[in-house]
PDB file of C-alpha atoms in Angstrom:
ATOM      1  CA  TYR I   1     144.481  98.920 197.706  1.00 80.00           C
ATOM      2  CA  LEU I   2     146.190  98.946 201.380  1.00 90.00           C
ATOM      3  CA  TYR I   3     143.857 101.608 202.861  1.00 94.00           C
ATOM      4  CA  GLN I   4     140.708  99.460 201.739  1.00 92.00           C
ATOM      5  CA  GLU I   5     142.044  96.828 203.314  1.00 95.00           C
ATOM      6  CA  LEU I   6     142.404  98.637 206.647  1.00 96.00           C
ATOM      7  CA  GLY I   7     139.055  99.781 206.373  1.00 94.00           C
ATOM      8  CA  CYS I   8     139.871 103.456 205.469  1.00 94.00           C
ATOM      9  CA  LYS I   9     137.578 105.803 203.835  1.00 91.00           C
ATOM     10  CA  THR I  10     138.974 107.709 200.929  1.00 91.00           C
ATOM     11  CA  ALA I  11     139.318 111.277 199.576  1.00 88.00           C
ATOM     12  CA  VAL I  12     141.221 112.254 196.366  1.00 87.00           C
ATOM     13  CA  GLY I  13     143.662 109.012 197.134  1.00 85.00           C
ATOM     14  CA  MET I  14     144.325 110.072 201.111  1.00 92.00           C
ATOM     15  CA  PRO I  15     143.096 108.318 203.805  1.00 94.00           C
ATOM     16  CA  PHE I  16     141.072 109.116 206.593  1.00 93.00           C
ATOM     17  CA  LYS I  17     139.589 106.654 209.838  1.00 93.00           C
ATOM     18  CA  ASP I  18     135.965 105.457 210.060  1.00 89.00           C
ATOM     19  CA  VAL I  19     134.324 103.339 212.979  1.00 90.00           C
ATOM     20  CA  ALA I  20     135.392 100.403 211.449  1.00 92.00           C
ATOM     21  CA  THR I  21     139.310 101.166 210.234  1.00 95.00           C
ATOM     22  CA  SER I  22     141.953  99.030 212.217  1.00 96.00           C
ATOM     23  CA  ASP I  23     143.346 101.079 214.897  1.00 96.00           C
ATOM     24  CA  SER I  24     146.789  99.892 214.173  1.00 97.00           C
ATOM     25  CA  ILE I  25     148.764  97.830 211.852  1.00 97.00           C
ATOM     26  CA  PHE I  26     151.945  95.138 213.059  1.00 97.00           C
ATOM     27  CA  LEU I  27     154.865  95.418 211.019  1.00 96.00           C
ATOM     28  CA  ARG I  28     157.396  92.844 211.619  1.00 95.00           C
ATOM     29  CA  THR I  29     159.512  94.342 209.249  1.00 95.00           C
ATOM     30  CA  VAL I  30     159.697  97.693 208.020  1.00 95.00           C
ATOM     31  CA  PRO I  31     160.106  98.758 203.781  1.00 95.00           C
ATOM     32  CA  PRO I  32     163.144 100.320 203.605  1.00 95.00           C
ATOM     33  CA  SER I  33     163.745 103.965 203.712  1.00 94.00           C
ATOM     34  CA  SER I  34     164.663 103.930 200.168  1.00 95.00           C
ATOM     35  CA  ASP I  35     161.118 102.678 199.002  1.00 96.00           C
ATOM     36  CA  THR I  36     159.791 105.804 199.123  1.00 96.00           C
ATOM     37  CA  ALA I  37     155.910 104.759 197.892  1.00 95.00           C
ATOM     38  CA  ALA I  38     155.841 102.052 201.243  1.00 95.00           C
ATOM     39  CA  ARG I  39     157.014 105.125 203.335  1.00 96.00           C
ATOM     40  CA  THR I  40     154.903 107.647 201.946  1.00 96.00           C
ATOM     41  CA  ALA I  41     151.640 105.029 202.748  1.00 95.00           C
ATOM     42  CA  LEU I  42     152.569 104.578 206.032  1.00 96.00           C
ATOM     43  CA  ARG I  43     153.004 108.375 206.710  1.00 96.00           C
ATOM     44  CA  ARG I  44     149.887 109.023 205.713  1.00 96.00           C
ATOM     45  CA  LEU I  45     148.560 106.382 207.737  1.00 97.00           C
ATOM     46  CA  ALA I  46     150.296 108.130 210.777  1.00 96.00           C
ATOM     47  CA  GLU I  47     148.923 111.344 209.677  1.00 95.00           C
ATOM     48  CA  VAL I  48     145.486 110.003 210.706  1.00 95.00           C
ATOM     49  CA  SER I  49     146.432 108.480 213.732  1.00 95.00           C
ATOM     50  CA  MET I  50     146.829 104.671 213.060  1.00 97.00           C
ATOM     51  CA  GLY I  51     149.261 103.174 214.894  1.00 97.00           C
ATOM     52  CA  LEU I  52     152.292 101.983 213.250  1.00 98.00           C
ATOM     53  CA  ILE I  53     153.884  98.830 215.625  1.00 98.00           C
ATOM     54  CA  VAL I  54     157.259  98.153 214.710  1.00 98.00           C
ATOM     55  CA  PRO I  55     159.700  95.742 216.888  1.00 98.00           C
ATOM     56  CA  ALA I  56     162.322  98.210 218.659  1.00 98.00           C
ATOM     57  CA  GLU I  57     165.342  96.094 216.713  1.00 97.00           C
ATOM     58  CA  GLU I  58     163.748  96.772 213.415  1.00 97.00           C
ATOM     59  CA  LEU I  59     163.538 100.375 214.279  1.00 97.00           C
ATOM     60  CA  GLU I  60     167.015 100.501 214.986  1.00 96.00           C
ATOM     61  CA  LYS I  61     168.211  99.149 211.694  1.00 95.00           C
ATOM     62  CA  ASP I  62     165.845 101.592 209.715  1.00 95.00           C
ATOM     63  CA  PRO I  63     164.260 104.276 211.664  1.00 96.00           C
ATOM     64  CA  LEU I  64     160.265 104.759 210.757  1.00 96.00           C
ATOM     65  CA  PRO I  65     159.166 108.165 211.893  1.00 96.00           C
ATOM     66  CA  ASN I  66     156.318 108.026 214.259  1.00 96.00           C
ATOM     67  CA  ALA I  67     156.042 104.586 214.958  1.00 97.00           C
ATOM     68  CA  ILE I  68     155.344 102.809 218.074  1.00 98.00           C
ATOM     69  CA  ALA I  69     158.441 100.465 219.530  1.00 98.00           C
ATOM     70  CA  LEU I  70     157.418  97.301 220.494  1.00 98.00           C
ATOM     71  CA  MET I  71     159.863  95.515 223.209  1.00 98.00           C
ATOM     72  CA  GLU I  72     159.508  92.905 225.457  1.00 98.00           C
ATOM     73  CA  LEU I  73     158.744  93.761 228.850  1.00 98.00           C
ATOM     74  CA  GLN I  74     162.588  92.997 230.270  1.00 97.00           C
ATOM     75  CA  ASP I  75     163.935  94.673 227.417  1.00 97.00           C
ATOM     76  CA  ALA I  76     162.058  97.807 228.096  1.00 98.00           C
ATOM     77  CA  VAL I  77     162.798  97.600 231.904  1.00 97.00           C
ATOM     78  CA  ALA I  78     166.452  97.083 231.280  1.00 97.00           C
ATOM     79  CA  LYS I  79     166.833 100.310 228.604  1.00 96.00           C
ATOM     80  CA  ASP I  80     164.396 102.080 231.282  1.00 95.00           C
ATOM     81  CA  GLY I  81     161.962 103.103 228.391  1.00 96.00           C
ATOM     82  CA  ALA I  82     164.008 104.370 225.921  1.00 97.00           C
ATOM     83  CA  LEU I  83     163.001 104.165 222.735  1.00 97.00           C
ATOM     84  CA  PRO I  84     164.847 103.926 219.556  1.00 96.00           C
ATOM     85  CA  PRO I  85     165.138 106.536 216.814  1.00 93.00           C
ATOM     86  CA  GLY I  86     161.957 107.519 215.008  1.00 91.00           C
ATOM     87  CA  ALA I  87     159.797 106.149 217.452  1.00 97.00           C
ATOM     88  CA  ILE I  88     157.265 107.916 219.579  1.00 97.00           C
ATOM     89  CA  ARG I  89     155.515 105.550 221.814  1.00 97.00           C
ATOM     90  CA  LEU I  90     156.158 102.429 223.385  1.00 98.00           C
ATOM     91  CA  ALA I  91     154.451  99.182 223.819  1.00 98.00           C
ATOM     92  CA  VAL I  92     155.774  96.148 225.779  1.00 98.00           C
ATOM     93  CA  SER I  93     154.951  92.458 224.877  1.00 98.00           C
ATOM     94  CA  ILE I  94     154.570  90.327 227.675  1.00 98.00           C
ATOM     95  CA  HIS I  95     153.570  86.231 227.785  1.00 98.00           C
ATOM     96  CA  GLY I  96     151.954  85.191 230.611  1.00 97.00           C
ATOM     97  CA  THR I  97     155.684  83.907 232.358  1.00 97.00           C
ATOM     98  CA  GLU I  98     156.385  87.361 234.135  1.00 97.00           C
ATOM     99  CA  THR I  99     156.863  87.497 237.986  1.00 97.00           C
ATOM    100  CA  GLU I 100     154.822  89.500 239.723  1.00 97.00           C
ATOM    101  CA  ASP I 101     157.232  92.237 240.338  1.00 97.00           C
ATOM    102  CA  GLU I 102     158.060  92.351 236.534  1.00 97.00           C
ATOM    103  CA  ILE I 103     154.415  92.930 235.474  1.00 97.00           C
ATOM    104  CA  LYS I 104     154.598  95.731 238.210  1.00 97.00           C
ATOM    105  CA  LYS I 105     157.118  97.410 236.066  1.00 97.00           C
ATOM    106  CA  ILE I 106     154.367  98.681 233.852  1.00 98.00           C
ATOM    107  CA  LYS I 107     153.208 101.053 235.536  1.00 96.00           C
ATOM    108  CA  GLU I 108     156.694 102.928 235.796  1.00 96.00           C
ATOM    109  CA  LEU I 109     157.077 102.204 231.925  1.00 97.00           C
ATOM    110  CA  LYS I 110     153.832 103.811 231.076  1.00 96.00           C
ATOM    111  CA  PRO I 111     153.505 102.504 227.933  1.00 98.00           C
ATOM    112  CA  ALA I 112     150.516 103.242 225.175  1.00 97.00           C
ATOM    113  CA  PHE I 113     149.273  99.457 225.726  1.00 98.00           C
ATOM    114  CA  VAL I 114     150.666  96.047 226.148  1.00 98.00           C
ATOM    115  CA  LEU I 115     150.445  92.927 223.885  1.00 98.00           C
ATOM    116  CA  LEU I 116     149.540  89.879 225.707  1.00 98.00           C
ATOM    117  CA  ARG I 117     150.433  86.498 223.688  1.00 97.00           C
ATOM    118  CA  VAL I 118     150.933  83.940 225.706  1.00 97.00           C
ATOM    119  CA  SER I 119     153.529  81.472 225.540  1.00 96.00           C
ATOM    120  CA  ASP I 120     152.548  78.079 223.998  1.00 93.00           C
ATOM    121  CA  ASP I 121     153.211  75.955 226.966  1.00 95.00           C
ATOM    122  CA  LEU I 122     150.750  77.583 229.300  1.00 96.00           C
ATOM    123  CA  SER I 123     146.899  77.888 229.700  1.00 95.00           C
ATOM    124  CA  ASN I 124     145.966  80.874 227.469  1.00 95.00           C
ATOM    125  CA  LEU I 125     143.057  81.159 230.014  1.00 95.00           C
ATOM    126  CA  HIS I 126     144.434  80.997 233.267  1.00 96.00           C
ATOM    127  CA  ALA I 127     147.544  82.532 232.610  1.00 97.00           C
ATOM    128  CA  SER I 128     145.834  85.848 230.999  1.00 97.00           C
ATOM    129  CA  ARG I 129     143.505  85.826 233.828  1.00 97.00           C
ATOM    130  CA  ARG I 130     146.587  85.725 236.288  1.00 97.00           C
ATOM    131  CA  ILE I 131     147.894  88.859 234.585  1.00 98.00           C
ATOM    132  CA  PHE I 132     144.596  90.604 234.645  1.00 98.00           C
ATOM    133  CA  GLU I 133     144.238  89.675 238.008  1.00 97.00           C
ATOM    134  CA  ILE I 134     147.858  91.676 239.113  1.00 98.00           C
ATOM    135  CA  LEU I 135     147.007  94.606 236.743  1.00 98.00           C
ATOM    136  CA  LYS I 136     143.948  95.412 238.788  1.00 97.00           C
ATOM    137  CA  ALA I 137     145.738  94.577 241.951  1.00 97.00           C
ATOM    138  CA  GLU I 138     148.467  97.121 241.190  1.00 96.00           C
ATOM    139  CA  ASP I 139     146.067  99.613 239.620  1.00 97.00           C
ATOM    140  CA  ILE I 140     147.647  99.579 236.438  1.00 97.00           C
ATOM    141  CA  ASP I 141     145.310 100.693 233.574  1.00 96.00           C
ATOM    142  CA  THR I 142     147.044 100.335 230.632  1.00 97.00           C
ATOM    143  CA  SER I 143     145.118  99.136 227.581  1.00 97.00           C
ATOM    144  CA  VAL I 144     145.892  95.061 227.296  1.00 98.00           C
ATOM    145  CA  ILE I 145     145.629  93.854 223.514  1.00 98.00           C
ATOM    146  CA  HIS I 146     145.549  90.142 222.828  1.00 98.00           C
ATOM    147  CA  HIS I 147     148.247  89.300 220.363  1.00 98.00           C
ATOM    148  CA  PHE I 148     146.698  86.026 218.525  1.00 97.00           C
ATOM    149  CA  GLN I 149     148.788  84.416 216.089  1.00 95.00           C
ATOM    150  CA  THR I 150     147.651  81.669 213.941  1.00 93.00           C
ATOM    151  CA  ASP I 151     148.883  79.721 210.772  1.00 91.00           C
ATOM    152  CA  THR I 152     145.205  78.242 209.929  1.00 92.00           C
ATOM    153  CA  ALA I 153     144.132  78.338 206.248  1.00 90.00           C
ATOM    154  CA  GLU I 154     140.496  77.539 207.581  1.00 91.00           C
ATOM    155  CA  SER I 155     138.460  80.776 207.903  1.00 91.00           C
ATOM    156  CA  ASP I 156     136.135  78.758 209.872  1.00 92.00           C
ATOM    157  CA  GLU I 157     139.092  77.333 212.185  1.00 93.00           C
ATOM    158  CA  LEU I 158     140.459  81.255 212.341  1.00 94.00           C
ATOM    159  CA  ALA I 159     136.661  82.364 213.733  1.00 93.00           C
ATOM    160  CA  LEU I 160     137.084  79.529 216.547  1.00 94.00           C
ATOM    161  CA  GLN I 161     140.196  79.968 217.536  1.00 94.00           C
ATOM    162  CA  MET I 162     139.477  83.664 218.178  1.00 96.00           C
ATOM    163  CA  GLY I 163     136.103  83.208 219.882  1.00 95.00           C
ATOM    164  CA  MET I 164     137.411  80.550 222.056  1.00 94.00           C
ATOM    165  CA  LYS I 165     141.129  81.831 223.076  1.00 94.00           C
ATOM    166  CA  ILE I 166     140.499  85.801 223.098  1.00 96.00           C
ATOM    167  CA  GLY I 167     136.696  86.045 223.032  1.00 96.00           C
ATOM    168  CA  SER I 168     135.911  84.387 226.027  1.00 93.00           C
ATOM    169  CA  LEU I 169     138.539  86.734 228.021  1.00 97.00           C
ATOM    170  CA  LEU I 170     137.117  89.910 226.523  1.00 97.00           C
ATOM    171  CA  SER I 171     133.912  88.995 227.208  1.00 95.00           C
ATOM    172  CA  ASP I 172     134.646  88.951 230.944  1.00 95.00           C
ATOM    173  CA  GLY I 173     136.141  92.249 230.658  1.00 95.00           C
ATOM    174  CA  ALA I 174     139.689  90.862 230.181  1.00 97.00           C
ATOM    175  CA  GLY I 175     141.381  93.207 227.844  1.00 97.00           C
ATOM    176  CA  ASP I 176     140.842  95.779 225.336  1.00 97.00           C
ATOM    177  CA  GLY I 177     140.984  94.574 221.859  1.00 97.00           C
ATOM    178  CA  VAL I 178     142.440  91.824 219.398  1.00 97.00           C
ATOM    179  CA  LEU I 179     145.818  91.905 217.471  1.00 97.00           C
ATOM    180  CA  VAL I 180     145.962  89.002 214.900  1.00 96.00           C
ATOM    181  CA  GLU I 181     149.440  87.790 213.294  1.00 96.00           C
ATOM    182  CA  GLN I 182     149.115  85.364 210.489  1.00 93.00           C
ATOM    183  CA  THR I 183     152.606  83.035 210.929  1.00 91.00           C
ATOM    184  CA  GLY I 184     154.212  80.317 208.619  1.00 84.00           C
ATOM    185  CA  ASP I 185     154.793  80.709 205.189  1.00 79.00           C
ATOM    186  CA  SER I 186     151.265  80.400 204.069  1.00 75.00           C
ATOM    187  CA  GLN I 187     148.778  83.901 204.565  1.00 78.00           C
ATOM    188  CA  PRO I 188     145.684  82.706 203.354  1.00 85.00           C
ATOM    189  CA  PHE I 189     143.570  85.751 204.437  1.00 93.00           C
ATOM    190  CA  SER I 190     143.644  89.161 203.115  1.00 93.00           C
ATOM    191  CA  VAL I 191     143.918  92.280 205.867  1.00 94.00           C
ATOM    192  CA  ASP I 192     140.480  93.105 204.961  1.00 95.00           C
ATOM    193  CA  PHE I 193     139.062  89.725 206.097  1.00 95.00           C
ATOM    194  CA  VAL I 194     141.292  89.596 209.240  1.00 95.00           C
ATOM    195  CA  ARG I 195     139.808  93.167 210.146  1.00 96.00           C
ATOM    196  CA  ARG I 196     136.376  92.310 209.591  1.00 94.00           C
ATOM    197  CA  THR I 197     136.835  88.867 211.665  1.00 95.00           C
ATOM    198  CA  SER I 198     138.171  91.065 214.158  1.00 96.00           C
ATOM    199  CA  PHE I 199     135.643  93.119 214.721  1.00 95.00           C
ATOM    200  CA  SER I 200     132.925  90.897 214.309  1.00 94.00           C
ATOM    201  CA  LEU I 201     134.710  89.210 217.699  1.00 96.00           C
ATOM    202  CA  LEU I 202     134.662  92.731 218.962  1.00 96.00           C
ATOM    203  CA  GLN I 203     130.814  93.180 218.108  1.00 94.00           C
ATOM    204  CA  GLY I 204     130.080  90.033 219.720  1.00 91.00           C
ATOM    205  CA  CYS I 205     132.091  90.694 222.887  1.00 93.00           C
ATOM    206  CA  ARG I 206     129.965  94.212 222.966  1.00 89.00           C
ATOM    207  CA  MET I 207     132.814  96.093 223.067  1.00 93.00           C
ATOM    208  CA  ARG I 208     132.657  97.976 219.723  1.00 91.00           C
ATOM    209  CA  ASN I 209     129.714  98.091 217.038  1.00 89.00           C
ATOM    210  CA  THR I 210     130.971  98.459 213.603  1.00 91.00           C
ATOM    211  CA  LYS I 211     127.703  96.867 211.779  1.00 91.00           C
ATOM    212  CA  THR I 212     124.232  96.415 212.294  1.00 94.00           C
ATOM    213  CA  GLU I 213     123.445  93.509 214.874  1.00 92.00           C
ATOM    214  CA  PHE I 214     121.114  91.071 213.910  1.00 93.00           C
ATOM    215  CA  VAL I 215     118.792  88.902 215.747  1.00 90.00           C
ATOM    216  CA  SER I 216     116.769  86.031 214.012  1.00 89.00           C
ATOM    217  CA  CYS I 217     114.797  83.049 215.374  1.00 87.00           C
ATOM    218  CA  PRO I 218     115.992  79.846 214.647  1.00 84.00           C
ATOM    219  CA  SER I 219     112.813  78.854 212.323  1.00 83.00           C
ATOM    220  CA  CYS I 220     110.758  75.864 212.964  1.00 86.00           C
ATOM    221  CA  GLY I 221     106.981  74.692 211.730  1.00 81.00           C
ATOM    222  CA  ARG I 222     105.485  78.141 212.366  1.00 84.00           C
ATOM    223  CA  THR I 223     107.865  80.326 210.188  1.00 87.00           C
ATOM    224  CA  LEU I 224     105.529  82.183 207.606  1.00 85.00           C
ATOM    225  CA  PHE I 225     108.694  83.305 205.088  1.00 90.00           C
ATOM    226  CA  ASP I 226     111.506  81.989 203.876  1.00 89.00           C
ATOM    227  CA  LEU I 227     114.014  83.255 206.875  1.00 90.00           C
ATOM    228  CA  GLN I 228     117.430  82.734 205.404  1.00 91.00           C
ATOM    229  CA  ASP I 229     116.337  84.689 201.869  1.00 93.00           C
ATOM    230  CA  THR I 230     114.409  87.245 204.025  1.00 94.00           C
ATOM    231  CA  THR I 231     117.342  87.507 206.448  1.00 94.00           C
ATOM    232  CA  ALA I 232     120.138  88.001 203.785  1.00 94.00           C
ATOM    233  CA  MET I 233     118.006  90.839 201.910  1.00 95.00           C
ATOM    234  CA  ILE I 234     117.435  92.902 205.450  1.00 96.00           C
ATOM    235  CA  GLN I 235     121.356  92.375 205.383  1.00 95.00           C
ATOM    236  CA  GLU I 236     122.138  93.589 202.219  1.00 94.00           C
ATOM    237  CA  SER I 237     119.671  96.701 202.914  1.00 95.00           C
ATOM    238  CA  THR I 238     120.358  97.538 206.560  1.00 95.00           C
ATOM    239  CA  GLY I 239     123.791  95.653 207.082  1.00 92.00           C
ATOM    240  CA  HIS I 240     125.519  99.330 207.271  1.00 91.00           C
ATOM    241  CA  LEU I 241     124.346 100.861 210.261  1.00 93.00           C
ATOM    242  CA  PRO I 242     126.512 100.564 213.388  1.00 90.00           C
ATOM    243  CA  GLY I 243     124.470 100.597 216.336  1.00 89.00           C
ATOM    244  CA  VAL I 244     121.271  99.666 215.119  1.00 94.00           C
ATOM    245  CA  THR I 245     119.942  96.457 216.210  1.00 94.00           C
ATOM    246  CA  VAL I 246     117.473  94.233 213.536  1.00 96.00           C
ATOM    247  CA  ALA I 247     115.512  91.419 214.231  1.00 94.00           C
ATOM    248  CA  VAL I 248     113.925  89.150 211.851  1.00 94.00           C
ATOM    249  CA  MET I 249     111.176  86.540 213.498  1.00 93.00           C
ATOM    250  CA  GLY I 250     109.389  84.058 211.332  1.00 90.00           C
ATOM    251  CA  CYS I 251     106.288  83.986 213.812  1.00 88.00           C
ATOM    252  CA  ILE I 252     103.887  86.477 216.234  1.00 85.00           C
ATOM    253  CA  VAL I 253     104.316  83.439 218.850  1.00 83.00           C
ATOM    254  CA  ASN I 254     107.492  83.563 220.175  1.00 72.00           C
ATOM    255  CA  GLY I 255     108.974  87.057 218.068  1.00 73.00           C
ATOM    256  CA  PRO I 256     107.935  89.810 219.993  1.00 77.00           C
ATOM    257  CA  GLY I 257     109.764  88.139 223.357  1.00 81.00           C
ATOM    258  CA  GLU I 258     112.831  87.031 221.729  1.00 82.00           C
ATOM    259  CA  MET I 259     113.045  90.290 219.837  1.00 87.00           C
ATOM    260  CA  ALA I 260     112.519  92.645 222.977  1.00 82.00           C
ATOM    261  CA  ASP I 261     116.177  94.302 222.940  1.00 86.00           C
ATOM    262  CA  ALA I 262     116.258  95.119 219.244  1.00 93.00           C
ATOM    263  CA  ASP I 263     115.785  98.969 217.720  1.00 95.00           C
ATOM    264  CA  PHE I 264     113.289  97.374 215.019  1.00 96.00           C
ATOM    265  CA  GLY I 265     111.564  94.036 214.595  1.00 95.00           C
ATOM    266  CA  TYR I 266     110.546  92.210 210.858  1.00 95.00           C
ATOM    267  CA  VAL I 267     107.805  89.877 212.050  1.00 94.00           C
ATOM    268  CA  GLY I 268     105.488  87.435 210.207  1.00 92.00           C
ATOM    269  CA  THR I 269     101.899  87.388 211.345  1.00 89.00           C
ATOM    270  CA  LEU I 270      99.788  86.200 208.394  1.00 90.00           C
ATOM    271  CA  PRO I 271     101.026  84.130 205.343  1.00 91.00           C
ATOM    272  CA  GLY I 272     102.636  86.863 202.693  1.00 92.00           C
ATOM    273  CA  LYS I 273     102.176  89.501 205.669  1.00 94.00           C
ATOM    274  CA  ILE I 274     104.468  91.298 207.938  1.00 95.00           C
ATOM    275  CA  ASP I 275     104.249  93.274 210.773  1.00 95.00           C
ATOM    276  CA  LEU I 276     107.296  96.056 211.166  1.00 96.00           C
ATOM    277  CA  TYR I 277     108.319  96.880 215.432  1.00 95.00           C
ATOM    278  CA  TYR I 278     109.970  99.560 216.815  1.00 95.00           C
ATOM    279  CA  GLY I 279     111.077  98.369 220.128  1.00 92.00           C
ATOM    280  CA  LYS I 280     108.145  96.599 221.781  1.00 89.00           C
ATOM    281  CA  GLU I 281     105.164  98.396 219.710  1.00 92.00           C
ATOM    282  CA  VAL I 282     103.743  97.399 216.833  1.00 93.00           C
ATOM    283  CA  VAL I 283     103.982 100.325 214.239  1.00 95.00           C
ATOM    284  CA  ARG I 284     103.061  99.025 211.020  1.00 95.00           C
ATOM    285  CA  LYS I 285     100.716  96.084 210.832  1.00 94.00           C
ATOM    286  CA  GLY I 286      99.878  93.650 207.804  1.00 94.00           C
ATOM    287  CA  ILE I 287     102.354  94.714 205.087  1.00 95.00           C
ATOM    288  CA  PRO I 288     102.675  92.858 201.929  1.00 95.00           C
ATOM    289  CA  GLU I 289     105.960  90.718 202.120  1.00 94.00           C
ATOM    290  CA  ASP I 290     106.876  91.954 198.651  1.00 94.00           C
ATOM    291  CA  SER I 291     107.258  94.980 200.053  1.00 95.00           C
ATOM    292  CA  ALA I 292     108.326  94.664 203.521  1.00 96.00           C
ATOM    293  CA  VAL I 293     112.101  95.265 203.451  1.00 96.00           C
ATOM    294  CA  GLU I 294     111.722  98.555 201.650  1.00 96.00           C
ATOM    295  CA  GLU I 295     109.231  99.546 204.493  1.00 96.00           C
ATOM    296  CA  LEU I 296     111.689  98.386 206.955  1.00 97.00           C
ATOM    297  CA  VAL I 297     114.259 100.803 205.529  1.00 97.00           C
ATOM    298  CA  GLU I 298     111.668 103.956 205.841  1.00 96.00           C
ATOM    299  CA  LEU I 299     110.398 103.174 209.190  1.00 97.00           C
ATOM    300  CA  ILE I 300     114.616 102.901 209.924  1.00 97.00           C
ATOM    301  CA  LYS I 301     114.467 106.668 208.082  1.00 96.00           C
ATOM    302  CA  GLU I 302     111.503 107.722 210.272  1.00 96.00           C
ATOM    303  CA  TYR I 303     113.284 107.216 213.783  1.00 95.00           C
ATOM    304  CA  GLY I 304     116.266 109.038 212.385  1.00 95.00           C
ATOM    305  CA  MET I 305     118.555 106.125 212.615  1.00 95.00           C
ATOM    306  CA  TRP I 306     119.107 105.668 208.754  1.00 95.00           C
ATOM    307  CA  LYS I 307     122.267 106.744 207.113  1.00 91.00           C
ATOM    308  CA  ASP I 308     123.068 105.972 203.519  1.00 90.00           C
ATOM    309  CA  LYS I 309     125.942 103.940 201.879  1.00 83.00           C
ATOM    310  CA  GLU I 310     128.728 105.560 201.260  1.00 71.00           C
ATOM    311  CA  GLU I 311     130.055 105.273 197.629  1.00 57.00           C
ATOM    312  CA  GLU I 312     133.435 103.483 197.333  1.00 48.00           C
ATOM    313  CA  GLU I 313     136.031 106.167 195.741  1.00 45.00           C
ATOM    314  CA  SER I 314     137.262 104.897 192.380  1.00 41.00           C
ATOM    315  CA  GLU I 315     140.883 104.266 192.079  1.00 41.00           C
ATOM    316  CA  VAL I 316     142.390 107.757 192.058  1.00 40.00           C
ATOM    317  CA  GLU I 317     146.365 107.400 192.058  1.00 39.00           C
ATOM    318  CA  ALA I 318     147.323 110.215 194.820  1.00 38.00           C
ATOM    319  CA  VAL I 319     150.519 112.415 193.983  1.00 37.00           C
ATOM    320  CA  ALA I 320     153.126 111.594 196.868  1.00 36.00           C
ATOM    321  CA  ALA I 321     153.443 114.657 199.000  1.00 34.00           C
TER     322      ALA I 321
END
């Protein structure tokens, strides 16, 4: 179950990473060494290069092999980057309150990455920009991951918060990823939902494509088919193609111009008739609407950009190695 939630594919119960698999997981606490099943699951994730981020003080209590030890920047400097037992890499956490001299120490520590979680009493935007300006001035190229904490129980609110606080920075090139941590007594979102929301944010910021990109017109009186239902059908048929952009346009008037950057276009031309585009060129004209989605799939195959949906492996209980 955990492997699927993290976006891993599985073969005979063993996980392996895919384009939409989480790169790392953050564990506030670690399962005790006596919990063999949990420790085995984490070991298998580490074996496929998934980072296991754990606070250093937790690793001091009960080491986790191959973990990434997370320390406050000041603590890491005081300990000269020394790792707790079991850890193989260091990550440092900063909050925007650090002095310029403290931030410069990141270059000496050479952590795997920096987690940036701006203090609540500071402006997230301004404090983050200050950090990135210092890193650039000091030629520090360590990856910076935005550590986003939330206690919201509303999915729309989560998306809005992430877009407002993190998306604006990522779109400007300030940061390399996002780590989402649910806080408070209630944690309403599944790991899978948080992962998919995070990847949607990265795709919207043009950082990492994990699914098909769709472009659609807003619909108007000229629209020649049910835009919402048709778009839903196209998404169902073609939504598993990372790196492919499909435009769905209701009419010929503005459609070709609005979809100029798409790989493939689905455009209404006459009632019940659809034209299909490859780039800016019409390649199939006057297709009956009833068969147009299937024709679009065939067109994607024709240009070598199709791949079949992967079948989810049925649950198999793997024998612990």
